[in-house]
Amino acid sequence: MNWKRKDLLGLEELSRQEIEFILDTAKSFKEVSTRPVKKVPALRGKTIVNLFFEPSTRTKTSFELAAKRLSADVLNFEVSTSSVSKGETIVDTARNIEAMKVDCFIVRHSVSGAPLIISNAVKSAVINAGDGCHEHPTQALLDLFTVREVFGKISGLKIAIIGDIFHSRVARSNIWGFTKLGAKVTVCGPPTLMPRGIEKIGVSVCYSIKEAVSKADIVYLLRLQKERQQENFFPSQAEYRNYFGFDTKKFDLTKKKFVIMHPGPMNRGLEISTDAAEKENSLILQQVTNGIAVRMAVLYLTVRQVH
Ligand code: CP
């Protein structure tokens, strides 16, 4: 297919064919990271800017490594020591950096829509690295890639996404991605953390973790986002753990075969127990490994559209 987009802001706007094209492109890039010299010249001469207004370990590092493995130059913009702290807007910040002839912004922000605002103001490629409660498209793409790698398909699989659905950009991107590729998605969590009307976008809703897990091929546990719980969505973390935490005491993992996924960072002992995270059916580190290939594909496809 002929890729035409310079931005990747979410999976909602992508077609099934576009998502599959990114996954196929990522498959061809995966091998690069196994070479003694982990580099191809695909984006030599291009400059990628990491513009992270929120903390990150995996996404920021993964984009930086992906860009470097494509031979691009990378600038890690330090928000805390920049003129953002003097009140400069995100648009002025991006336009001033763009004036130094860069090609791509990777944007993480606590506000939904911040990457869209920047993409409307610049000619460079803009990739959403997680915006508020909206989307985290490359997380979902690496999750889809990992599931396809393990199961050989996505269509027909049953995935249970468990936890704080309301605040989760990872849940939203995964719902779009998995439903477009033909998986059956169930969301499970406390009623107070379940967006009203979510069934309308093609998912089933369940309030019992035992029921959700019993039917699933993939158990996808979300991080409880303590930084976004300003209201009392549940009585205490102990109650959350009792009702919606996943641990091997609650589930006999030998009875039914399913894989465990988590986007990270994990709250060990809260939404997932350490023994569950370390089980042989846990794909958590495989997800992280695959993030590089997926982000190489996204950078390769989008940055080449910038002239
Ligand atoms: N999964 C994820 O987005 O992790 P980071 O916050 O560490 O980037």
Coordinates of N, CA, C and O and ligand atoms in Angstrom, one line a residue, residues 55-60 108 136 139 263-265, ligand 1:
P55 N 6.4 12.3 32.3 CA 7.5 11.3 32.4 C 7.2 10.1 31.5 O 6.1 9.7 31.2
S56 N 8.3 9.4 31.2 CA 8.3 8.2 30.4 C 9.6 7.4 30.5 O 10.7 8.1 30.5
T57 N 9.5 6.1 30.6 CA 10.7 5.3 30.5 C 10.7 4.6 29.2 O 11.6 4.8 28.3
R58 N 9.7 3.7 28.9 CA 9.7 2.9 27.7 C 9.5 3.7 26.5 O 10.3 3.5 25.5
T59 N 8.5 4.5 26.4 CA 8.2 5.1 25.1 C 9.3 6.1 24.6 O 9.7 6.0 23.4
K60 N 9.8 6.9 25.5 CA 10.9 7.8 25.1 C 12.1 7.1 24.7 O 12.7 7.4 23.7
R108 N 4.5 13.7 23.9 CA 3.7 13.2 25.1 C 3.2 14.3 25.9 O 4.0 15.2 26.2
H136 N -2.7 6.3 22.8 CA -1.3 6.0 22.9 C -1.1 5.0 21.7 O -0.9 3.8 22.0
Q139 N 1.8 2.3 21.6 CA 1.7 1.2 22.6 C 0.7 0.1 22.0 O 1.0 -1.0 22.1
P263 N 1.1 -2.6 29.8 CA 1.9 -1.6 29.1 C 3.1 -1.1 29.9 O 4.0 -0.5 29.3
G264 N 3.1 -1.3 31.2 CA 4.1 -0.7 32.0 C 3.8 0.8 32.2 O 3.1 1.4 31.4
P265 N 4.3 1.5 33.2 CA 5.0 0.9 34.4 C 4.0 0.1 35.3 O 2.9 0.5 35.4
Ligands
CP1 N1 3.8 2.1 28.3 C1 4.3 3.4 28.5 O1 3.8 4.3 27.9 O2 5.4 3.5 29.4 P1 6.2 4.8 29.7 O3 5.2 5.7 30.4 O4 7.3 4.4 30.5 O5 6.6 5.4 28.4

